[in-house]
mmCIF file of C-alpha atoms in Angstrom:
data_model
loop_
_atom_site.group_PDB
_atom_site.id
_atom_site.type_symbol
_atom_site.label_atom_id
_atom_site.label_comp_id
_atom_site.label_asym_id
_atom_site.label_seq_id
_atom_site.Cartn_x
_atom_site.Cartn_y
_atom_site.Cartn_z
ATOM 1 C CA MET U 1 160.374 22.712 48.136
ATOM 2 C CA ASP U 2 158.541 24.439 45.295
ATOM 3 C CA THR U 3 155.396 22.402 44.626
ATOM 4 C CA LEU U 4 154.319 24.440 41.615
ATOM 5 C CA SER U 5 157.084 22.914 39.509
ATOM 6 C CA TYR U 6 155.462 19.492 39.872
ATOM 7 C CA ARG U 7 152.047 20.580 38.679
ATOM 8 C CA THR U 8 150.660 18.763 35.651
ATOM 9 C CA GLU U 9 149.492 21.166 32.988
ATOM 10 C CA PHE U 10 146.172 20.257 31.376
ATOM 11 C CA PRO U 11 144.984 21.851 28.150
ATOM 12 C CA ASN U 12 141.813 23.879 28.169
ATOM 13 C CA ALA U 13 139.556 25.035 25.349
ATOM 14 C CA GLU U 14 141.392 28.356 24.985
ATOM 15 C CA SER U 15 144.926 26.948 24.853
ATOM 16 C CA VAL U 16 144.275 24.300 22.194
ATOM 17 C CA GLU U 17 145.174 25.232 18.623
ATOM 18 C CA ARG U 18 142.469 23.898 16.307
ATOM 19 C CA LYS U 19 143.169 23.522 12.593
ATOM 20 C CA TRP U 20 141.088 22.632 9.558
ATOM 21 C CA VAL U 21 142.122 19.588 7.531
ATOM 22 C CA VAL U 22 140.882 18.263 4.192
ATOM 23 C CA ILE U 23 140.725 14.527 3.543
ATOM 24 C CA ASP U 24 140.097 13.058 0.101
ATOM 25 C CA ALA U 25 137.898 9.947 0.343
ATOM 26 C CA THR U 26 138.529 8.744 -3.203
ATOM 27 C CA ASP U 27 139.007 4.941 -3.207
ATOM 28 C CA GLN U 28 139.273 4.813 0.598
ATOM 29 C CA ILE U 29 137.580 2.070 2.594
ATOM 30 C CA LEU U 30 134.771 3.589 4.674
ATOM 31 C CA GLY U 31 135.555 2.090 8.094
ATOM 32 C CA ARG U 32 139.290 2.663 7.926
ATOM 33 C CA LEU U 33 138.799 6.240 6.758
ATOM 34 C CA CYS U 34 136.253 6.989 9.483
ATOM 35 C CA SER U 35 138.450 5.567 12.242
ATOM 36 C CA GLN U 36 141.210 7.997 11.253
ATOM 37 C CA VAL U 37 138.673 10.841 11.030
ATOM 38 C CA ALA U 38 137.398 10.009 14.530
ATOM 39 C CA LYS U 39 140.976 10.074 15.835
ATOM 40 C CA ILE U 40 141.567 13.527 14.291
ATOM 41 C CA LEU U 41 138.212 14.864 15.548
ATOM 42 C CA ARG U 42 139.032 13.671 19.062
ATOM 43 C CA GLY U 43 142.573 15.097 18.962
ATOM 44 C CA LYS U 44 144.353 11.822 19.676
ATOM 45 C CA ASN U 45 146.954 12.616 17.010
ATOM 46 C CA LYS U 46 148.181 15.653 19.008
ATOM 47 C CA PRO U 47 150.627 15.652 21.907
ATOM 48 C CA CYS U 48 148.277 17.852 23.970
ATOM 49 C CA TYR U 49 145.452 15.261 23.985
ATOM 50 C CA SER U 50 143.241 15.161 27.020
ATOM 51 C CA PRO U 51 140.086 13.005 27.144
ATOM 52 C CA PHE U 52 137.886 15.646 28.782
ATOM 53 C CA VAL U 53 138.826 18.590 26.526
ATOM 54 C CA GLU U 54 137.725 19.149 22.952
ATOM 55 C CA CYS U 55 141.176 19.423 21.365
ATOM 56 C CA GLY U 56 140.614 17.919 17.910
ATOM 57 C CA ASP U 57 140.665 19.537 14.500
ATOM 58 C CA ASN U 58 137.830 20.346 12.105
ATOM 59 C CA VAL U 59 137.687 17.777 9.301
ATOM 60 C CA ILE U 60 136.442 18.341 5.753
ATOM 61 C CA ILE U 61 135.892 15.156 3.731
ATOM 62 C CA ILE U 62 135.668 15.635 -0.032
ATOM 63 C CA ASN U 63 134.693 13.131 -2.747
ATOM 64 C CA ALA U 64 132.577 11.197 -0.249
ATOM 65 C CA ASP U 65 130.585 9.547 -3.029
ATOM 66 C CA LYS U 66 133.755 7.715 -4.175
ATOM 67 C CA VAL U 67 134.292 5.884 -0.870
ATOM 68 C CA ARG U 68 134.407 2.060 -1.009
ATOM 69 C CA LEU U 69 132.848 -0.682 1.065
ATOM 70 C CA THR U 70 134.359 -4.158 0.791
ATOM 71 C CA GLY U 71 132.367 -7.297 0.104
ATOM 72 C CA LYS U 72 128.581 -7.029 -0.003
ATOM 73 C CA LYS U 73 128.391 -4.472 2.816
ATOM 74 C CA LEU U 74 126.829 -1.846 0.540
ATOM 75 C CA THR U 75 123.601 -3.842 0.318
ATOM 76 C CA ASP U 76 123.741 -6.375 3.173
ATOM 77 C CA ARG U 77 124.807 -4.301 6.203
ATOM 78 C CA GLU U 78 121.963 -2.696 8.119
ATOM 79 C CA TYR U 79 122.008 0.306 10.451
ATOM 80 C CA PHE U 80 119.163 0.467 12.947
ATOM 81 C CA SER U 81 117.506 3.474 14.523
ATOM 82 C CA TYR U 82 114.467 3.875 16.728
ATOM 83 C CA THR U 83 111.967 6.730 16.597
ATOM 84 C CA GLY U 84 110.753 6.270 20.165
ATOM 85 C CA TYR U 85 107.262 5.176 19.166
ATOM 86 C CA PRO U 86 105.888 1.615 19.211
ATOM 87 C CA GLY U 87 106.818 -0.099 15.967
ATOM 88 C CA GLY U 88 109.229 2.730 15.187
ATOM 89 C CA GLN U 89 112.341 0.675 14.528
ATOM 90 C CA ARG U 90 113.892 1.732 11.220
ATOM 91 C CA LYS U 91 116.703 0.108 9.293
ATOM 92 C CA ALA U 92 118.768 1.429 6.429
ATOM 93 C CA THR U 93 121.580 0.032 4.318
ATOM 94 C CA PRO U 94 124.661 2.060 3.353
ATOM 95 C CA GLU U 95 123.282 2.197 -0.179
ATOM 96 C CA GLN U 96 120.082 3.881 1.043
ATOM 97 C CA LEU U 97 122.052 6.306 3.224
ATOM 98 C CA MET U 98 124.257 7.258 0.257
ATOM 99 C CA LYS U 99 121.152 7.957 -1.824
ATOM 100 C CA LYS U 100 119.817 10.119 1.007
ATOM 101 C CA ALA U 101 123.077 12.120 0.946
ATOM 102 C CA HIS U 102 122.332 13.136 -2.664
ATOM 103 C CA ASN U 103 119.104 14.805 -1.482
ATOM 104 C CA LYS U 104 119.310 18.550 -2.126
ATOM 105 C CA HIS U 105 117.155 19.357 0.925
ATOM 106 C CA LEU U 106 119.796 18.231 3.435
ATOM 107 C CA LYS U 107 122.006 20.926 4.903
ATOM 108 C CA PRO U 108 125.405 21.255 3.185
ATOM 109 C CA GLY U 109 128.170 19.193 4.735
ATOM 110 C CA TYR U 110 125.778 16.595 6.151
ATOM 111 C CA ASN U 111 126.099 12.975 5.045
ATOM 112 C CA PRO U 112 123.992 10.401 6.953
ATOM 113 C CA LEU U 113 126.335 7.480 6.237
ATOM 114 C CA PHE U 114 129.471 9.213 7.505
ATOM 115 C CA ILE U 115 127.589 10.631 10.513
ATOM 116 C CA LYS U 116 126.364 7.152 11.464
ATOM 117 C CA VAL U 117 129.788 5.525 11.124
ATOM 118 C CA VAL U 118 131.904 8.222 12.805
ATOM 119 C CA LYS U 119 129.392 8.819 15.607
ATOM 120 C CA GLY U 120 129.749 5.174 16.610
ATOM 121 C CA MET U 121 133.503 5.714 17.025
ATOM 122 C CA LEU U 122 133.216 8.800 19.239
ATOM 123 C CA PRO U 123 132.340 8.902 22.945
ATOM 124 C CA LYS U 124 128.660 8.746 23.800
ATOM 125 C CA ASN U 125 128.528 11.945 25.863
ATOM 126 C CA ARG U 126 128.504 15.753 25.507
ATOM 127 C CA ILE U 127 131.951 15.891 23.947
ATOM 128 C CA GLY U 128 131.064 13.257 21.346
ATOM 129 C CA ARG U 129 127.906 15.110 20.350
ATOM 130 C CA LYS U 130 129.872 18.325 19.963
ATOM 131 C CA LEU U 131 132.721 16.705 18.027
ATOM 132 C CA ILE U 132 130.466 15.289 15.313
ATOM 133 C CA GLY U 133 129.584 18.880 14.365
ATOM 134 C CA ASN U 134 133.249 19.481 13.463
ATOM 135 C CA MET U 135 133.031 17.055 10.531
ATOM 136 C CA HIS U 136 131.865 18.361 7.152
ATOM 137 C CA VAL U 137 131.286 15.863 4.319
ATOM 138 C CA TYR U 138 130.899 16.850 0.665
ATOM 139 C CA LEU U 139 130.139 14.567 -2.269
ATOM 140 C CA GLY U 140 132.299 16.402 -4.783
ATOM 141 C CA PRO U 141 135.743 18.004 -4.726
ATOM 142 C CA GLU U 142 134.453 21.516 -3.858
ATOM 143 C CA HIS U 143 133.776 22.787 -0.356
ATOM 144 C CA PRO U 144 132.844 26.242 1.008
ATOM 145 C CA HIS U 145 135.530 26.339 3.727
ATOM 146 C CA GLU U 146 138.376 27.971 1.792
ATOM 147 C CA ALA U 147 138.376 30.954 4.163
ATOM 148 C CA GLN U 148 139.615 28.709 7.005
ATOM 149 C CA ASN U 149 142.762 27.800 5.012
ATOM 150 C CA PRO U 150 142.411 24.021 5.414
ATOM 151 C CA VAL U 151 145.474 21.795 5.084
ATOM 152 C CA ALA U 152 145.156 18.743 2.841
ATOM 153 C CA ILE U 153 146.456 15.584 4.501
ATOM 154 C CA ASP U 154 146.979 12.099 3.125
ATOM 155 C CA ILE U 155 145.025 9.679 5.293
ATOM 156 C CA ASN U 156 147.275 6.780 4.263
ATOM 157 C CA LYS U 157 150.324 8.415 5.896
ATOM 158 C CA ILE U 158 148.722 8.804 9.339
ATOM 159 C CA LYS U 159 149.635 6.175 11.918
#
C-alpha cells in the first residue's frame, strides 16, 4: 500500500499566494469592518487556511476617517492600556484615537483605532503580532501601494 497518497498537505510560507486588497471604509460600521479585515489578514477566506501558517492577504483600508460607530460609542467606549509603571493605566476613547490618527508625526498607514480593534480580533501570539503589520490604514482615498497592484473588494459581499 502506498502511504504517500494519504499524506495531508499543509501550506507553508513559500506556497501561499499573498495578494493585496483595498477596502473602502466609507459609511462602514467599525466593528463589522474590522472583523472582516481580521478574517482576510488571517487567511480564513482562503481554501488553503492553516492556523499555524501566515496565509492571509495584505489589507489597505482607505477613507478610514469616514468609518461609523453606532450609538454613543464614539465618546462613551473606553480602551485601556498600561505602561508598566505604577499608576500607568491609560484610557482613550475612539474619538481621541481618531484625533491621534490625524497627527502628522505618526508613520504612514498607522491608525491607532484600527490597530486596537483589529489586534483584539487576532491571535495573541507571534503570528498575530506579525499579521497586524500587514494592515495599512489611510484617512483619505490615496495610498502609496499602487505598485503592488491591489484589488478593490466590496466588504459587504464577503460572507
